[in-house]
CSV table of N, CA and C in Angstrom, one decimal:
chain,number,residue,atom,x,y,z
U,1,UNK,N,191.3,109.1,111.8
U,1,UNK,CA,192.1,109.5,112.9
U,1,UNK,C,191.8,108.5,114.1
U,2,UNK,N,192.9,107.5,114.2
U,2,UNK,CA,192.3,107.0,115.1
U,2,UNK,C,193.2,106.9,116.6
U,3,UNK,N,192.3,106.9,117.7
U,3,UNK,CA,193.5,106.7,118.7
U,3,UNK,C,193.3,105.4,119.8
U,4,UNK,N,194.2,105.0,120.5
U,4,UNK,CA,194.6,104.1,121.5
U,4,UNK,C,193.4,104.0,122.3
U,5,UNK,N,192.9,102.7,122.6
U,5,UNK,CA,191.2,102.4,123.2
U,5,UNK,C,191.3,102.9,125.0
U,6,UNK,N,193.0,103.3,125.4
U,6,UNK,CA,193.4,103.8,126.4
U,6,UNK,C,193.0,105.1,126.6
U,7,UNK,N,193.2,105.5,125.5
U,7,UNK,CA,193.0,107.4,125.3
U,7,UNK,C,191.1,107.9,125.3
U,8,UNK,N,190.4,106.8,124.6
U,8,UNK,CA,189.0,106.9,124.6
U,8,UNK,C,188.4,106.6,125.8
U,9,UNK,N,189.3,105.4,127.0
U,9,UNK,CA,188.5,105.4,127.8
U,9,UNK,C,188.5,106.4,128.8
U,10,UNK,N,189.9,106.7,129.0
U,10,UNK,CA,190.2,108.2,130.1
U,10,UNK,C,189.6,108.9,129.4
U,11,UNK,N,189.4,109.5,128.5
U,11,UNK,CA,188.4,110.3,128.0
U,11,UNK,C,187.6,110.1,128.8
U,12,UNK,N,186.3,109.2,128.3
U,12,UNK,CA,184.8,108.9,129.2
U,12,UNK,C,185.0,109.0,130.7
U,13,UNK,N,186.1,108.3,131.3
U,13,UNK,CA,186.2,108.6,133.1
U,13,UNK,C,186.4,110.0,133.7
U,14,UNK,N,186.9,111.0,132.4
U,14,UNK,CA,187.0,112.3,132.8
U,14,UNK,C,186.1,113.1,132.8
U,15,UNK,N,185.4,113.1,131.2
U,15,UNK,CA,183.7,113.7,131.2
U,15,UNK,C,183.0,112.9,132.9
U,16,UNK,N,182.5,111.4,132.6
U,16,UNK,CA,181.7,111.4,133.3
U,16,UNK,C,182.5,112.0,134.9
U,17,UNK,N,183.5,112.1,135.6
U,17,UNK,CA,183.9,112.3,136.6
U,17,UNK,C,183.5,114.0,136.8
U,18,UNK,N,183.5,114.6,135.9
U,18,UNK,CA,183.3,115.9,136.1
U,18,UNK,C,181.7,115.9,135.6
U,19,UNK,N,180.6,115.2,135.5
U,19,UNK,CA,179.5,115.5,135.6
U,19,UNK,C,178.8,116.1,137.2
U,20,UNK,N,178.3,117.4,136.9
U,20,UNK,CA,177.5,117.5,137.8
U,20,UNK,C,176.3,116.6,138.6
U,21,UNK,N,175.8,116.1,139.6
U,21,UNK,CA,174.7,115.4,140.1
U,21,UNK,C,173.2,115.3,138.7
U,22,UNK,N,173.2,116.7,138.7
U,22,UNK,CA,171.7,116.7,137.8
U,22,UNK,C,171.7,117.3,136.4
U,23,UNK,N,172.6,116.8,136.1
U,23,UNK,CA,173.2,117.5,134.6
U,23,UNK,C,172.2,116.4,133.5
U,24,UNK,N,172.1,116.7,132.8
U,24,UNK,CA,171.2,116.1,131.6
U,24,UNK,C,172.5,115.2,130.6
U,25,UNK,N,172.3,113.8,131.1
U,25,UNK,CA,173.7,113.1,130.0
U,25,UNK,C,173.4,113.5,128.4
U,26,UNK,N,172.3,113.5,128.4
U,26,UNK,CA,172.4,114.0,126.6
U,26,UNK,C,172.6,115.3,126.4
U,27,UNK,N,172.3,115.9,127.3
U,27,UNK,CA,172.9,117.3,126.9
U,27,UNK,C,174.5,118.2,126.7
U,28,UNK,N,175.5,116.7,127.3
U,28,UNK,CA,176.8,117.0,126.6
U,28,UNK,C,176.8,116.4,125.7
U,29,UNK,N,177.4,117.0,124.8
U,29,UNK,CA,177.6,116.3,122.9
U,29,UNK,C,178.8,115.6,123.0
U,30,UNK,N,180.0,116.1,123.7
U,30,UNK,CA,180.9,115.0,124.0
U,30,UNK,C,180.8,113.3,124.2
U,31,UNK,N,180.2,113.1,125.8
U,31,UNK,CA,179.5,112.3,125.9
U,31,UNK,C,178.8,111.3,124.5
U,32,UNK,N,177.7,112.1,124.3
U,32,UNK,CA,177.5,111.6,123.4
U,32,UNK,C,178.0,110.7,122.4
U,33,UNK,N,179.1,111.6,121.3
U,33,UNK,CA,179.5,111.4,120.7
U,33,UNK,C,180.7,109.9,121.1
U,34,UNK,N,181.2,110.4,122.1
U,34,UNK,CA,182.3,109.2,122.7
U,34,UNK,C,181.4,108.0,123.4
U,35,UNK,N,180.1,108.1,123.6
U,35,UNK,CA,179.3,106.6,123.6
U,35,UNK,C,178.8,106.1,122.5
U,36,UNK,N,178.6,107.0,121.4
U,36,UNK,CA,178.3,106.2,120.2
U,36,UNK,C,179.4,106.1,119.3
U,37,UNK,N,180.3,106.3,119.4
U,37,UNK,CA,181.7,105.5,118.8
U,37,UNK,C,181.6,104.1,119.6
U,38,UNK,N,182.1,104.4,120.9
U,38,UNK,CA,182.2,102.8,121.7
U,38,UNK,C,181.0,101.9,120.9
U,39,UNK,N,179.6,102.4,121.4
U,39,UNK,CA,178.8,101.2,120.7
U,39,UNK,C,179.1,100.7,119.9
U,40,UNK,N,179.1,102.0,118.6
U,40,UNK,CA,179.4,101.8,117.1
U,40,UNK,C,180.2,100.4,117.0
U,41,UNK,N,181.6,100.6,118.2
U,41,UNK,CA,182.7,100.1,117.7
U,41,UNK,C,182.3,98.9,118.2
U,42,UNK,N,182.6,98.2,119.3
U,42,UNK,CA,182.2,97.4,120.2
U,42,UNK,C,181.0,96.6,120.1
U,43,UNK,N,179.6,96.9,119.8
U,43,UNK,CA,178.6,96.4,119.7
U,43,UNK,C,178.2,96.2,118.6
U,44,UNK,N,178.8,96.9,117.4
U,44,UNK,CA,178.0,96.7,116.3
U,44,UNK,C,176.7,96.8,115.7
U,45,UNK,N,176.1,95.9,114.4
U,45,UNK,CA,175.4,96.0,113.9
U,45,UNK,C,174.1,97.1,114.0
U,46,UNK,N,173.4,97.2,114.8
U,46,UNK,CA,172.5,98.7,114.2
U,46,UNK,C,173.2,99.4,115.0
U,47,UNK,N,173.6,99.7,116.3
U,47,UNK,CA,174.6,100.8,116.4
U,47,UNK,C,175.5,101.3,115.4
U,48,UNK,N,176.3,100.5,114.2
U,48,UNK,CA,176.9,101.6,113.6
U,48,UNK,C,176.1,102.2,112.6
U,49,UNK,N,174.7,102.3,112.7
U,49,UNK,CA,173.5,102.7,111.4
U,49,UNK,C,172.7,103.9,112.4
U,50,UNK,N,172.9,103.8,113.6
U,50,UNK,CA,172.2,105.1,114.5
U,50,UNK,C,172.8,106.4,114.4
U,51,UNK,N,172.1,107.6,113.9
U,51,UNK,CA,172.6,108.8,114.1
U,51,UNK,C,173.1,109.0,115.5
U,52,UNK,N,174.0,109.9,115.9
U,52,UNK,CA,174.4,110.5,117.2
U,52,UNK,C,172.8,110.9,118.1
U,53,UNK,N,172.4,111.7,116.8
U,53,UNK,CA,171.7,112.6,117.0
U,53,UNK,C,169.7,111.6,118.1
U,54,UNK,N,169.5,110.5,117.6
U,54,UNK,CA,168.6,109.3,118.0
U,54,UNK,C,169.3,108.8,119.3
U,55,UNK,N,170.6,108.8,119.8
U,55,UNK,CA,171.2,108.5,120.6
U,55,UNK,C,170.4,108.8,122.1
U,56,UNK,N,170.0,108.2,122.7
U,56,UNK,CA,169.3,108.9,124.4
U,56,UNK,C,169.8,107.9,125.3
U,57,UNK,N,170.3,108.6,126.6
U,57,UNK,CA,171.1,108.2,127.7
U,57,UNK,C,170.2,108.2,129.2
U,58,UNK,N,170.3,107.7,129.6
U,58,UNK,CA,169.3,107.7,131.3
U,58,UNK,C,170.4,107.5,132.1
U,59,UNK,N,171.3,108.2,133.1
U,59,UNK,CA,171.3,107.8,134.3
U,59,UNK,C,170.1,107.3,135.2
U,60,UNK,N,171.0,106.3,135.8
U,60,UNK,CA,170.4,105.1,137.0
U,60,UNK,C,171.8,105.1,138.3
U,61,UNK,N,171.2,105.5,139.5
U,61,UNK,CA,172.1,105.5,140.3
U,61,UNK,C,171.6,104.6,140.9
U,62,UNK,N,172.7,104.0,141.5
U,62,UNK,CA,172.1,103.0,142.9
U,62,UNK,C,173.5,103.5,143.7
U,63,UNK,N,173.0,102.7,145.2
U,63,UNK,CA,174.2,102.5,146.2
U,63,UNK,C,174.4,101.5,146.8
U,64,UNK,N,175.7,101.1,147.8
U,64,UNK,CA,175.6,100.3,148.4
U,64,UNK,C,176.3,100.9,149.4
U,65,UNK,N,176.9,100.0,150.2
U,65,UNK,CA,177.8,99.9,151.6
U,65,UNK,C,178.8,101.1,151.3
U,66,UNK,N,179.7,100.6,150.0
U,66,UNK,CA,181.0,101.3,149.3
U,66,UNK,C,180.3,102.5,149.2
U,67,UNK,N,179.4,103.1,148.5
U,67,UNK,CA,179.4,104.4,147.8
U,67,UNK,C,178.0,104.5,147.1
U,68,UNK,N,178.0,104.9,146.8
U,68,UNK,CA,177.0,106.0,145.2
U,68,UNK,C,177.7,105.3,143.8
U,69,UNK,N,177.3,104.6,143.0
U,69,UNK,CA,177.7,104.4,142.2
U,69,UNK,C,176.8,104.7,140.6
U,70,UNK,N,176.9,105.3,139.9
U,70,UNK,CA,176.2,105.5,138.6
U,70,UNK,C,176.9,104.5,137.5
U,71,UNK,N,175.6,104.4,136.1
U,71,UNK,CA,175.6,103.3,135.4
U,71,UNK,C,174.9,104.5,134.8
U,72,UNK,N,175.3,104.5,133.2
U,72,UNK,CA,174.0,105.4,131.6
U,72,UNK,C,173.7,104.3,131.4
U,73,UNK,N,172.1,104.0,131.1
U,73,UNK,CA,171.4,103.3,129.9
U,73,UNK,C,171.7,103.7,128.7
U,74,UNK,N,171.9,103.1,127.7
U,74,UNK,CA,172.2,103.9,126.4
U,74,UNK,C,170.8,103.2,126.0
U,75,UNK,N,170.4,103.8,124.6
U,75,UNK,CA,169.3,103.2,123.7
U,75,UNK,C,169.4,104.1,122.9
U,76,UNK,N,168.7,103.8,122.0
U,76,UNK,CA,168.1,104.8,120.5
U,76,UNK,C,166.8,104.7,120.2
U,77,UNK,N,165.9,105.3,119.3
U,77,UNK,CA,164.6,105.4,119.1
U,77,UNK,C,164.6,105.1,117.2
């Protein structure tokens, strides 16, 4: 099943837009799952050999002038 790389991204801008401040990113499975497709897809080689499940995310905020802006580290173990 596959769909439009348009549909996967509003996906991600809606989860992460409705993230609470102190919410744990690995602890939505969504997320999850819709960052290790992208990798999978996009980045390749051992990303598409990583379980979901090895998958770990770190928010990193910074700011500037404009706003608050957040960035996920992705990685795996």
């Amino acid at each position: 099943m596959s769909m439009p790389d348009a549909v996967h991204f509003r996906g991600m801008k809606q989860i992460l837009s409705e993230l609470e401040p102190d919410t744990d990113v690995n602890s939505i499975i969504e997320l999850k799952e819709r960052t290790h497709m992208l990798c999978a897809r996009f980045l390749g080689g051992a990303w598409k050999t990583v379980p979901v499940e090895q998958l770990r995310m770190n928010r990193v905020r910074f700011g500037t002038r404009d706003g608050i802006y957040m960035k996920i580290l992705i990685y795996f173990l």
